[in-house]
Short mmCIF file of C-alpha atoms (C1' of nucleotides) in Angstrom, two decimals:
data_model
loop_
_atom_site.label_atom_id
_atom_site.label_comp_id
_atom_site.label_asym_id
_atom_site.label_seq_id
_atom_site.Cartn_x
_atom_site.Cartn_y
_atom_site.Cartn_z
CA MET A 158 0.00 0.00 0.00
CA GLN A 159 1.32 3.45 -0.94
CA LYS A 160 1.98 6.04 1.70
CA ASP A 161 -0.17 8.65 -0.05
CA GLU A 162 -2.99 6.18 -0.18
CA ILE A 163 -2.66 5.49 3.54
CA ILE A 164 -2.67 9.20 4.31
CA ALA A 165 -5.82 9.59 2.22
CA ILE A 166 -7.62 6.75 3.96
CA ILE A 167 -6.74 7.79 7.49
CA SER A 168 -7.42 11.48 6.81
CA ASP A 169 -10.89 10.48 5.77
CA SER A 170 -11.52 8.58 9.04
CA VAL A 171 -14.04 9.74 11.65
CA LEU A 172 -11.30 10.77 14.04
CA LEU A 173 -9.81 13.34 11.65
CA GLN A 174 -13.01 14.93 10.35
CA GLY A 175 -12.66 18.67 10.17
CA LEU A 176 -8.89 18.74 10.59
CA PRO A 177 -6.68 20.56 8.06
CA SER A 178 -4.67 18.25 5.85
CA GLU A 179 -1.28 19.19 7.37
CA GLU A 180 -2.54 18.04 10.75
CA CYS A 181 -3.85 14.82 9.25
CA LYS A 182 -0.49 14.25 7.64
CA ALA A 183 1.33 14.88 10.92
CA PHE A 184 -0.97 12.42 12.64
CA VAL A 185 -0.38 9.69 10.08
CA GLU A 186 3.34 10.26 10.16
CA ALA A 187 3.43 9.68 13.89
CA GLY A 188 2.27 6.09 13.34
CA GLN A 189 3.39 3.13 11.31
CA MET A 190 2.02 0.15 9.43
CA ARG A 191 2.29 -3.48 10.34
CA CYS A 192 1.10 -6.65 8.66
CA VAL A 193 -0.38 -9.15 11.09
CA ALA A 194 -1.06 -12.82 10.34
CA GLU A 195 -4.45 -14.33 11.17
CA ASN A 196 -5.32 -15.36 14.71
CA CYS A 197 -2.71 -13.10 16.28
CA TYR A 198 -3.41 -11.13 19.42
CA LEU A 199 -2.60 -7.43 19.21
CA PHE A 200 -3.29 -6.85 22.88
CA HIS A 201 -4.99 -8.44 25.84
CA GLN A 202 -7.64 -7.16 28.18
CA GLU A 203 -6.11 -5.63 31.35
CA ASP A 204 -2.77 -4.89 29.67
CA PRO A 205 -1.75 -1.24 30.06
CA ALA A 206 -2.90 0.52 26.91
CA ASP A 207 0.31 1.56 25.18
CA ALA A 208 -0.85 1.75 21.58
CA CYS A 209 -3.91 2.40 19.47
CA TYR A 210 -4.76 0.88 16.12
CA PHE A 211 -6.50 1.46 12.80
CA VAL A 212 -7.49 -1.28 10.36
CA LEU A 213 -6.36 -0.68 6.77
CA ALA A 214 -7.30 -4.16 5.58
CA GLY A 215 -8.48 -7.35 7.27
CA LYS A 216 -10.65 -7.94 10.33
CA VAL A 217 -10.05 -7.86 14.06
CA ARG A 218 -12.15 -9.47 16.76
CA LEU A 219 -12.64 -7.71 20.10
CA THR A 220 -13.53 -10.02 22.96
CA GLN A 221 -14.04 -9.71 26.65
CA LEU A 222 -13.43 -12.27 29.33
CA THR A 223 -16.34 -12.79 31.71
CA PRO A 224 -15.88 -13.70 35.38
CA GLY A 225 -17.11 -17.14 34.35
CA GLY A 226 -14.01 -17.41 32.17
CA LYS A 227 -15.78 -17.21 28.82
CA GLN A 228 -14.71 -15.00 25.94
CA VAL A 229 -17.61 -13.01 24.61
CA LEU A 230 -17.62 -11.20 21.32
CA VAL A 231 -17.83 -7.45 21.77
CA ASP A 232 -17.19 -6.18 18.27
CA ILE A 233 -15.60 -7.01 14.95
CA ILE A 234 -13.46 -4.22 13.53
CA SER A 235 -13.45 -3.95 9.77
CA PRO A 236 -11.32 -1.59 7.63
CA LYS A 237 -11.35 2.14 8.37
CA ARG A 238 -12.13 1.70 12.03
CA TYR A 239 -10.02 2.33 15.13
CA PHE A 240 -9.61 0.14 18.17
CA GLY A 241 -7.69 0.45 21.44
CA LEU A 242 -8.11 4.18 21.05
CA PHE A 243 -10.10 5.03 24.14
CA ALA A 244 -8.00 3.09 26.60
CA SER A 245 -4.89 4.71 25.10
CA LEU A 246 -6.30 8.20 25.43
CA ALA A 247 -7.34 7.61 29.02
CA SER A 248 -4.01 5.99 29.94
CA MET A 249 -5.82 2.97 31.26
CA THR A 250 -5.70 -0.76 30.64
CA TYR A 251 -7.44 -2.26 27.62
CA LEU A 252 -11.06 -3.20 28.32
CA VAL A 253 -11.05 -5.96 25.67
CA SER A 254 -8.67 -8.29 23.89
CA ALA A 255 -7.98 -7.85 20.16
CA GLU A 256 -7.19 -10.68 17.78
CA THR A 257 -6.97 -10.75 13.99
CA ILE A 258 -9.55 -12.93 12.23
CA GLU A 259 -7.62 -12.90 8.97
CA GLU A 260 -4.31 -11.51 7.76
CA SER A 261 -4.60 -7.77 8.33
CA TYR A 262 -2.81 -4.53 7.62
CA ILE A 263 -2.84 -2.50 10.77
CA TYR A 264 -1.69 1.05 11.25
CA TRP A 265 -0.72 1.90 14.80
CA TRP A 266 0.42 4.69 17.09
CA ASP A 267 2.17 4.82 20.39
CA ALA A 268 -0.37 5.86 23.08
CA GLU A 269 1.88 8.61 24.35
CA SER A 270 2.20 10.13 20.87
CA VAL A 271 -1.54 10.04 20.32
CA ARG A 272 -2.13 11.88 23.56
CA GLU A 273 0.39 14.54 22.55
CA LEU A 274 -1.19 14.90 19.13
CA MET A 275 -4.57 15.24 20.71
CA LEU A 276 -3.35 18.12 22.85
CA ARG A 277 -1.97 19.78 19.72
CA PHE A 278 -5.07 19.15 17.60
CA PRO A 279 -8.03 19.38 20.00
CA GLN A 280 -10.60 18.83 17.26
CA MET A 281 -9.40 15.23 17.35
CA ALA A 282 -10.40 15.04 20.99
CA LEU A 283 -13.93 16.17 20.21
CA ASN A 284 -14.13 13.68 17.37
CA SER A 285 -13.03 10.81 19.55
CA MET A 286 -15.61 11.92 22.08
CA THR A 287 -18.29 11.34 19.47
CA LEU A 288 -16.87 7.90 18.81
CA ILE A 289 -16.76 6.83 22.42
CA VAL A 290 -20.17 8.24 23.25
CA ARG A 291 -21.62 6.14 20.47
CA ARG A 292 -19.99 3.03 21.92
CA PHE A 293 -21.19 4.09 25.35
CA ALA A 294 -24.74 4.36 24.09
CA ARG A 295 -24.56 0.84 22.75
CA LEU A 296 -23.34 -0.50 26.07
CA GLN A 297 -26.06 1.31 27.97
CA ASP A 298 -28.54 -0.18 25.61
CA ARG A 299 -27.24 -3.57 26.59
CA VAL A 300 -27.70 -2.82 30.29
CA GLN A 301 -31.27 -1.88 29.56
CA LYS A 302 -31.90 -5.07 27.68
CA LEU A 303 -30.40 -7.27 30.35
CA ALA A 304 -32.34 -5.50 33.06
CA THR A 305 -35.73 -5.52 31.41
CA GLU A 306 -35.97 -8.12 28.66
CA ARG A 307 -36.74 -11.81 28.75
CA VAL A 308 -34.52 -14.58 27.55
CA GLU A 309 -36.07 -14.93 24.10
CA GLN A 310 -35.76 -11.22 23.39
CA ARG A 311 -32.19 -11.12 24.63
CA VAL A 312 -31.18 -14.05 22.44
CA ALA A 313 -32.81 -12.37 19.47
CA HIS A 314 -30.82 -9.22 20.17
CA ALA A 315 -27.61 -11.19 20.55
CA LEU A 316 -28.10 -12.88 17.18
CA LEU A 317 -28.95 -9.61 15.47
CA ASP A 318 -25.88 -7.99 17.03
CA VAL A 319 -23.63 -10.72 15.69
CA SER A 320 -25.25 -10.55 12.27
CA ARG A 321 -24.55 -6.83 12.18
CA PHE A 322 -20.85 -7.61 12.51
CA VAL A 323 -20.45 -10.68 10.35
CA GLY A 324 -23.76 -11.28 8.63
CA LYS A 325 -23.81 -11.58 4.84
CA GLU A 326 -27.01 -10.90 2.95
CA ILE A 327 -27.87 -13.80 0.65
CA GLU A 328 -30.96 -14.54 -1.37
CA ASN A 329 -32.89 -16.29 1.39
CA GLY A 330 -31.82 -14.34 4.45
CA THR A 331 -28.76 -13.31 6.40
CA MET A 332 -25.92 -15.80 6.86
CA ILE A 333 -23.77 -15.83 9.98
CA ASP A 334 -20.79 -17.83 8.85
CA MET A 335 -18.78 -18.39 11.99
CA ALA A 336 -18.32 -20.83 14.83
CA LEU A 337 -20.88 -19.57 17.32
CA SER A 338 -21.52 -22.16 20.00
CA HIS A 339 -24.59 -22.18 22.18
CA ARG A 340 -22.25 -21.38 25.02
CA ASP A 341 -21.19 -18.17 23.24
CA LEU A 342 -24.77 -17.12 22.69
CA ALA A 343 -25.63 -17.93 26.29
CA GLU A 344 -22.84 -15.66 27.53
CA MET A 345 -23.97 -12.83 25.28
CA ALA A 346 -27.61 -13.09 26.25
CA GLY A 347 -27.00 -13.70 29.95
CA THR A 348 -28.54 -17.15 30.11
CA ASN A 349 -27.52 -20.83 29.82
CA ILE A 350 -27.03 -23.35 27.04
CA TYR A 351 -30.31 -25.16 27.75
CA SER A 352 -32.42 -22.10 27.21
CA ILE A 353 -30.48 -21.27 24.04
CA SER A 354 -31.10 -24.73 22.69
CA ARG A 355 -34.82 -24.47 23.39
CA VAL A 356 -35.20 -21.00 21.90
CA LEU A 357 -33.27 -21.85 18.73
CA HIS A 358 -35.26 -25.03 18.30
CA LYS A 359 -38.52 -23.16 18.59
CA TRP A 360 -37.31 -20.64 16.03
CA GLU A 361 -36.30 -23.39 13.65
CA ASP A 362 -39.82 -24.81 13.89
CA ASP A 363 -41.16 -21.36 13.07
CA ASP A 364 -38.76 -21.02 10.10
CA ILE A 365 -37.08 -17.99 11.58
CA VAL A 366 -33.59 -19.49 11.59
CA THR A 367 -31.74 -22.50 10.21
CA ILE A 368 -28.85 -23.94 12.19
CA GLY A 369 -26.02 -25.48 10.16
CA ARG A 370 -22.54 -26.59 11.05
CA GLN A 371 -20.43 -23.54 11.88
CA ARG A 372 -23.11 -21.26 10.63
CA ILE A 373 -26.56 -19.89 11.26
CA LEU A 374 -28.95 -18.63 8.62
CA LEU A 375 -31.46 -16.00 9.66
CA CYS A 376 -34.27 -16.87 7.26
CA ASP A 377 -36.53 -14.17 8.60
CA PRO A 378 -34.50 -11.34 10.16
CA ASP A 379 -37.56 -9.10 10.31
CA HIS A 380 -39.46 -11.59 12.40
CA LEU A 381 -36.40 -11.80 14.64
CA ARG A 382 -36.35 -8.03 14.99
CA ILE A 383 -39.98 -8.08 16.03
CA LEU A 384 -39.22 -10.73 18.64
CA ALA A 385 -36.27 -8.64 19.85
CA GLU A 386 -38.53 -5.65 20.42
CA GLY A 387 -40.87 -7.78 22.46
CA GLY A 388 -43.54 -8.34 19.84
CA MET B 40 -22.98 30.38 47.56
CA GLN B 41 -20.06 32.76 46.87
CA LYS B 42 -18.54 32.98 43.43
CA ASP B 43 -15.03 32.33 44.75
CA GLU B 44 -16.31 29.25 46.46
CA ILE B 45 -17.90 28.00 43.26
CA ILE B 46 -14.70 28.60 41.32
CA ALA B 47 -12.77 26.66 43.96
CA ILE B 48 -15.15 23.70 43.87
CA ILE B 49 -15.34 23.43 40.09
CA SER B 50 -11.59 23.98 39.66
CA ASP B 51 -11.05 21.03 41.91
CA SER B 52 -13.30 18.80 39.80
CA VAL B 53 -11.97 15.88 37.78
CA LEU B 54 -12.56 17.66 34.50
CA LEU B 55 -10.19 20.50 35.34
CA GLN B 56 -7.33 18.51 36.86
CA GLY B 57 -3.98 19.80 35.66
CA LEU B 58 -5.33 23.05 34.21
CA PRO B 59 -3.85 26.40 35.25
CA SER B 60 -6.14 28.45 37.47
CA GLU B 61 -6.81 31.14 34.83
CA GLU B 62 -8.20 28.49 32.53
CA CYS B 63 -10.33 27.07 35.32
CA LYS B 64 -11.63 30.55 36.03
CA ALA B 65 -12.45 31.11 32.36
CA PHE B 66 -14.30 27.83 32.28
CA VAL B 67 -16.39 28.64 35.33
CA GLU B 68 -17.16 32.10 34.01
CA ALA B 69 -18.59 30.65 30.83
CA GLY B 70 -21.31 28.94 32.88
CA GLN B 71 -23.93 30.01 35.37
CA MET B 72 -25.74 28.77 38.44
CA ARG B 73 -29.36 27.83 38.76
CA CYS B 74 -31.44 26.62 41.67
CA VAL B 75 -33.82 23.83 40.74
CA ALA B 76 -36.74 22.63 42.85
CA GLU B 77 -37.18 18.93 43.58
CA ASN B 78 -38.66 16.59 40.98
CA CYS B 79 -37.86 18.87 38.09
CA TYR B 80 -36.56 17.58 34.81
CA LEU B 81 -33.40 19.27 33.50
CA PHE B 82 -33.50 17.44 30.22
CA HIS B 83 -35.13 14.46 28.58
CA GLN B 84 -33.70 11.45 26.82
CA GLU B 85 -33.50 11.99 23.02
CA ASP B 86 -33.47 15.78 23.32
CA PRO B 87 -30.55 17.38 21.46
CA ALA B 88 -27.81 17.91 24.05
CA ASP B 89 -27.54 21.68 24.33
CA ALA B 90 -26.15 22.05 27.84
CA CYS B 91 -24.01 20.25 30.37
CA TYR B 92 -24.33 20.36 34.12
CA PHE B 93 -22.44 20.18 37.39
CA VAL B 94 -24.05 19.54 40.78
CA LEU B 95 -23.03 22.03 43.48
CA ALA B 96 -25.61 20.82 45.99
CA GLY B 97 -28.51 18.40 45.86
CA LYS B 98 -29.02 15.22 43.88
CA VAL B 99 -30.08 14.31 40.37
CA ARG B 100 -31.48 11.07 39.04
CA LEU B 101 -30.52 9.84 35.56
CA THR B 102 -33.03 7.45 34.03
CA GLN B 103 -33.58 5.74 30.74
CA LEU B 104 -36.90 4.64 29.33
CA THR B 105 -37.05 1.41 27.33
CA PRO B 106 -39.18 1.01 24.20
CA GLY B 107 -41.34 -1.30 26.33
CA GLY B 108 -42.00 1.53 28.75
CA LYS B 109 -39.86 0.30 31.62
CA GLN B 110 -37.49 2.66 33.35
CA VAL B 111 -33.89 1.98 34.24
CA LEU B 112 -32.15 4.14 36.81
CA VAL B 113 -28.71 4.68 35.36
CA ASP B 114 -27.04 6.84 38.01
CA ILE B 115 -27.58 9.17 40.90
CA ILE B 116 -25.48 12.30 40.58
CA SER B 117 -24.34 13.79 43.86
CA PRO B 118 -22.41 17.05 44.43
CA LYS B 119 -19.16 17.63 42.54
CA ARG B 120 -20.16 15.49 39.61
CA TYR B 121 -21.00 16.36 36.01
CA PHE B 122 -23.86 15.07 33.90
CA GLY B 123 -24.97 15.64 30.35
CA LEU B 124 -21.32 16.33 29.59
CA PHE B 125 -20.58 13.56 27.14
CA ALA B 126 -23.65 14.03 25.00
CA SER B 127 -22.90 17.78 24.86
CA LEU B 128 -19.31 17.23 23.78
CA ALA B 129 -20.34 14.75 21.13
CA SER B 130 -23.15 17.02 19.85
CA MET B 131 -25.60 14.17 20.19
CA THR B 132 -28.92 13.71 21.92
CA TYR B 133 -29.05 12.94 25.64
CA LEU B 134 -28.93 9.23 26.41
CA VAL B 135 -30.88 9.64 29.64
CA SER B 136 -33.35 11.94 31.34
CA ALA B 137 -32.21 14.00 34.32
CA GLU B 138 -34.50 14.86 37.22
CA THR B 139 -33.72 16.47 40.56
CA ILE B 140 -34.37 14.25 43.58
CA GLU B 141 -34.29 17.19 45.94
CA GLU B 142 -33.85 20.95 45.62
CA SER B 143 -30.49 21.35 43.95
CA TYR B 144 -27.96 23.98 43.02
CA ILE B 145 -26.84 23.27 39.51
CA TYR B 146 -24.08 24.96 37.55
CA TRP B 147 -24.49 24.72 33.81
CA TRP B 148 -22.87 25.55 30.50
CA ASP B 149 -24.09 25.91 26.98
CA ALA B 150 -22.92 22.87 24.99
CA GLU B 151 -21.47 25.06 22.27
CA SER B 152 -19.39 27.02 24.78
CA VAL B 153 -18.07 23.88 26.38
CA ARG B 154 -16.95 22.56 23.01
CA GLU B 155 -15.18 25.85 22.29
CA LEU B 156 -13.48 25.83 25.68
CA MET B 157 -12.39 22.28 25.14
CA LEU B 158 -10.73 23.29 21.88
CA ARG B 159 -8.95 26.11 23.70
CA PHE B 160 -7.90 23.96 26.69
CA PRO B 161 -7.18 20.51 25.27
CA GLN B 162 -6.17 19.07 28.63
CA MET B 163 -9.89 19.24 29.43
CA ALA B 164 -10.54 16.98 26.48
CA LEU B 165 -8.12 14.37 27.76
CA ASN B 166 -9.62 14.64 31.24
CA SER B 167 -13.12 14.10 29.95
CA MET B 168 -11.81 11.13 28.01
CA THR B 169 -10.56 9.63 31.24
CA LEU B 170 -13.93 10.32 32.85
CA ILE B 171 -15.95 8.67 30.14
CA VAL B 172 -13.68 5.66 29.87
CA ARG B 173 -13.98 5.14 33.61
CA ARG B 174 -17.77 5.36 33.34
CA PHE B 175 -17.54 2.95 30.46
CA ALA B 176 -15.65 0.43 32.55
CA ARG B 177 -18.20 0.76 35.34
CA LEU B 178 -21.02 0.21 32.91
CA GLN B 179 -19.32 -2.89 31.59
CA ASP B 180 -19.11 -4.13 35.15
CA ARG B 181 -22.82 -3.56 35.55
CA VAL B 182 -23.55 -5.62 32.46
CA GLN B 183 -21.75 -8.55 34.06
CA LYS B 184 -23.67 -8.15 37.29
CA LEU B 185 -27.05 -7.95 35.60
CA ALA B 186 -26.30 -10.97 33.48
CA THR B 187 -25.05 -13.26 36.20
CA GLU B 188 -26.32 -12.16 39.61
CA ARG B 189 -29.55 -12.81 41.44
CA VAL B 190 -31.94 -10.17 42.70
CA GLU B 191 -30.62 -10.11 46.27
CA GLN B 192 -27.04 -9.63 45.08
CA ARG B 193 -28.05 -6.95 42.61
CA VAL B 194 -29.95 -5.01 45.25
CA ALA B 195 -26.96 -5.25 47.58
CA HIS B 196 -24.75 -3.86 44.83
CA ALA B 197 -27.22 -1.08 44.11
CA LEU B 198 -27.30 -0.01 47.77
CA LEU B 199 -23.52 -0.12 48.06
CA ASP B 200 -23.18 1.89 44.84
CA VAL B 201 -25.45 4.59 46.20
CA SER B 202 -23.70 4.63 49.55
CA ARG B 203 -20.35 5.15 47.84
CA PHE B 204 -21.47 8.58 46.70
CA VAL B 205 -24.07 9.72 49.20
CA GLY B 206 -23.32 7.58 52.24
CA LYS B 207 -22.06 9.18 55.44
CA GLU B 208 -20.09 7.12 57.94
CA ILE B 209 -21.61 7.39 61.41
CA GLU B 210 -20.91 5.48 64.61
CA ASN B 211 -23.25 2.58 63.91
CA GLY B 212 -22.91 2.19 60.16
CA THR B 213 -23.32 4.10 56.92
CA MET B 214 -26.24 6.48 56.52
CA ILE B 215 -27.90 7.07 53.17
CA ASP B 216 -29.79 10.25 53.84
CA MET B 217 -31.99 10.75 50.84
CA ALA B 218 -35.38 9.97 49.42
CA LEU B 219 -34.63 6.63 47.82
CA SER B 220 -37.90 4.97 46.92
CA HIS B 221 -38.29 1.26 46.40
CA ARG B 222 -39.05 2.12 42.82
CA ASP B 223 -35.61 3.73 42.47
CA LEU B 224 -33.90 0.66 43.88
CA ALA B 225 -35.96 -1.62 41.66
CA GLU B 226 -34.99 0.35 38.57
CA MET B 227 -31.34 0.19 39.56
CA ALA B 228 -31.28 -3.51 40.27
CA GLY B 229 -33.45 -4.53 37.35
CA THR B 230 -36.33 -5.89 39.43
CA ASN B 231 -39.68 -4.72 40.84
CA ILE B 232 -40.88 -2.98 43.97
CA TYR B 233 -42.27 -6.18 45.52
CA SER B 234 -38.97 -7.94 45.46
CA ILE B 235 -37.24 -4.86 46.87
CA SER B 236 -39.70 -4.74 49.73
CA ARG B 237 -39.12 -8.40 50.54
CA VAL B 238 -35.34 -8.21 50.35
CA LEU B 239 -35.15 -5.10 52.52
CA HIS B 240 -37.49 -6.62 55.06
CA LYS B 241 -35.36 -9.74 55.29
CA TRP B 242 -32.27 -7.61 55.76
CA GLU B 243 -33.97 -5.62 58.50
CA ASP B 244 -34.74 -8.87 60.32
CA ASP B 245 -31.08 -9.80 60.00
CA ASP B 246 -29.99 -6.37 61.32
CA ILE B 247 -28.13 -5.54 58.13
CA VAL B 248 -30.09 -2.38 57.40
CA THR B 249 -32.58 -0.08 59.12
CA ILE B 250 -35.17 1.69 57.01
CA GLY B 251 -36.26 5.10 58.24
CA ARG B 252 -38.27 7.81 56.63
CA GLN B 253 -36.27 9.33 53.78
CA ARG B 254 -33.19 7.42 54.83
CA ILE B 255 -31.57 4.03 55.04
CA LEU B 256 -28.96 3.03 57.57
CA LEU B 257 -26.57 0.30 56.56
CA CYS B 258 -25.87 -1.20 60.01
CA ASP B 259 -23.61 -3.87 58.66
CA PRO B 260 -22.06 -2.78 55.34
CA ASP B 261 -19.57 -5.65 55.46
CA HIS B 262 -22.34 -8.21 55.61
CA LEU B 263 -23.93 -6.41 52.68
CA ARG B 264 -20.68 -6.61 50.75
CA ILE B 265 -20.55 -10.35 51.36
CA LEU B 266 -24.11 -10.70 50.09
CA ALA B 267 -23.20 -8.63 47.04
CA GLU B 268 -20.37 -10.97 46.20
CA GLY B 269 -22.73 -13.91 46.40
CA GLY B 270 -21.70 -15.19 49.87
"C1'" DA C 208 -15.64 -48.14 10.09
"C1'" DT C 209 -14.81 -47.49 15.00
"C1'" DG C 210 -14.26 -45.04 18.99
"C1'" DC C 211 -13.82 -40.68 21.43
"C1'" DC C 212 -14.88 -36.18 22.90
"C1'" DA C 213 -17.48 -32.19 22.87
"C1'" DA C 214 -21.67 -30.00 21.73
"C1'" DT C 215 -26.44 -30.26 21.71
"C1'" DT C 216 -31.09 -31.85 22.85
"C1'" DT C 217 -34.90 -33.03 25.84
"C1'" DG C 218 -37.60 -34.50 29.90
"C1'" DC C 219 -38.42 -33.14 34.24
"C1'" DA C 220 -38.57 -31.20 38.68
"C1'" DG C 221 -37.48 -27.39 41.34
"C1'" DT C 222 -37.25 -22.42 42.32
"C1'" DA C 223 -36.77 -17.58 41.88
"C1'" DG C 224 -39.01 -13.97 41.03
"C1'" DC C 225 -43.06 -11.63 38.90
"C1'" DG C 226 -47.08 -9.07 39.46
"C1'" DC C 227 -51.99 -8.68 40.82
"C1'" DA C 228 -54.91 -7.44 44.57
"C1'" DA C 229 -55.91 -5.73 48.72
"C1'" DA C 230 -54.60 -3.97 52.99
"C1'" DG C 231 -51.87 -0.91 55.64
"C1'" DA C 232 -48.78 3.06 56.66
"C1'" DC C 233 -47.56 7.71 56.16
"C1'" DA C 234 -47.28 12.67 54.79
"C1'" DG C 235 -49.49 16.64 53.27
"C1'" DT C 236 -53.78 19.35 52.66
"C1'" DT C 237 -58.00 21.26 53.80
"C1'" DA D 66 -59.71 15.13 62.38
"C1'" DA D 67 -60.95 13.62 58.06
"C1'" DC D 68 -59.50 13.13 53.39
"C1'" DT D 69 -56.25 12.20 49.60
"C1'" DG D 70 -52.66 10.45 47.21
"C1'" DT D 71 -48.44 7.99 47.31
"C1'" DC D 72 -45.55 4.48 48.98
"C1'" DT D 73 -45.01 0.06 51.17
"C1'" DT D 74 -46.22 -4.53 52.71
"C1'" DT D 75 -47.87 -9.20 52.21
"C1'" DG D 76 -50.47 -13.29 50.55
"C1'" DC D 77 -50.88 -15.96 46.67
"C1'" DG D 78 -50.90 -18.13 42.24
"C1'" DC D 79 -48.31 -18.43 38.26
"C1'" DT D 80 -44.73 -18.31 34.67
"C1'" DA D 81 -40.24 -18.19 33.03
"C1'" DC D 82 -36.25 -19.88 33.69
"C1'" DT D 83 -32.82 -22.89 35.66
"C1'" DG D 84 -29.95 -26.83 35.86
"C1'" DC D 85 -29.37 -31.84 36.44
"C1'" DA D 86 -29.36 -36.27 34.12
"C1'" DA D 87 -29.38 -38.87 30.38
"C1'" DA D 88 -29.82 -39.52 25.62
"C1'" DT D 89 -28.36 -38.07 21.07
"C1'" DT D 90 -25.75 -36.04 17.60
"C1'" DG D 91 -21.79 -34.75 14.97
"C1'" DG D 92 -16.91 -33.91 13.97
"C1'" DC D 93 -12.40 -35.78 14.03
"C1'" DA D 94 -8.59 -38.83 14.57
"C1'" DT D 95 -7.14 -43.43 14.30
#
DNA sequence: ATGCCAATTTGCAGTAGCGCAAAGACAGTT
DNA sequence: AACTGTCTTTGCGCTACTGCAAATTGGCAT
């Protein structure tokens, strides 16, 4: 990938909206690119946040370890998105672990440098505020769901969340083509594998989903959305 | 309240840590004070965020309404804390509604002014980043609790959370001296008023708490902590 | 094929917690 | 003191959900 191209891509990212091009250039030049093989960890939850990252190509999985010792999927970062940014800015530890799903081209900055740049270019700080508030809103949404919704609704939401990250639209629905065990779903929805099994089975009878090996087909995502909203 | 006093209090707040006193003064002077009667809404969820607030005295309840019409109590803001700050910085809509619990002295700023000040004093931007990331981590913690804990544990956590901010240590325990209805506790712990009533009654029998009018005495906070951890 | 391990399914019994209804307590108002 | 509205308590039936046990399936290595 050419340097000019990289500058163009990163300058166009949410974090640099509204910044003059010299500042964008300075920001990009403070970082560097790295090619990472698949299934490699870039950082682990609880590590001190010493770098922040931007995906040029590839995909990165963000997971969180629950007290029960299970890894739950928090987000999948596709090209043109940042990760590890907030923890770096706040000089904290990472809240999640990050692992490549496929070979990826990652651009990265030293946390200290990013903080300095942010002091020099405060518009960046406001932009990152927008980013983090959006993430915050999503998390608060999750609290709400856990506190007020029933198991079936929560499972529906969990499936829709995953499909947002990795779902592919095909002619007869949305395909989730990844290893997603009942245990994973149970962790996400705050329930247990038995309830997951029962709910999925019921949905298969109603032709809402089809369970295959290593993949789930949402035949009727709209029906699922209705279930998620409590209809 | 004297102006000097207000400047001293706000300068000492988390948001202004590390800023020179002239900048603190400029920040305070961009805002203004307002006395708000009890049970008054300062803003509503989904409204465009046009102001941010700081509690000088009193208490404010932040709640979120679900599509299904259920309320979740997100936080209780006690003196020396900000609210509505993140939504203002990100130029979004408020994520919650804010209502005074008792007569309160509120200092407030126009969202636009705060954004301008933040561009002038970038250290503020980094500070607010630290604030929001910390809130984020706490919220993530809450997700875990809601997903895995039982009602009694969740209520224990809710009470301990409140006491952390508004509790006063006295000779025979920790006093929570505020109007905290069963409804509030229910909305915090993700349950209903009946269960709250039963749990509190049980705890009173076990001499863990004493319920008085407009106040709750935690006679045995350690016992409560054990209950919260699932002992 | 065969056997092995892990994931999934299903019956079933137990329980936590929900939420209605109705009674009771309490504060504020007239 | 009587009235009013709000908050709290408590009995009770009921549902959703849990979690064990045991059966079943499916992938994978030999």
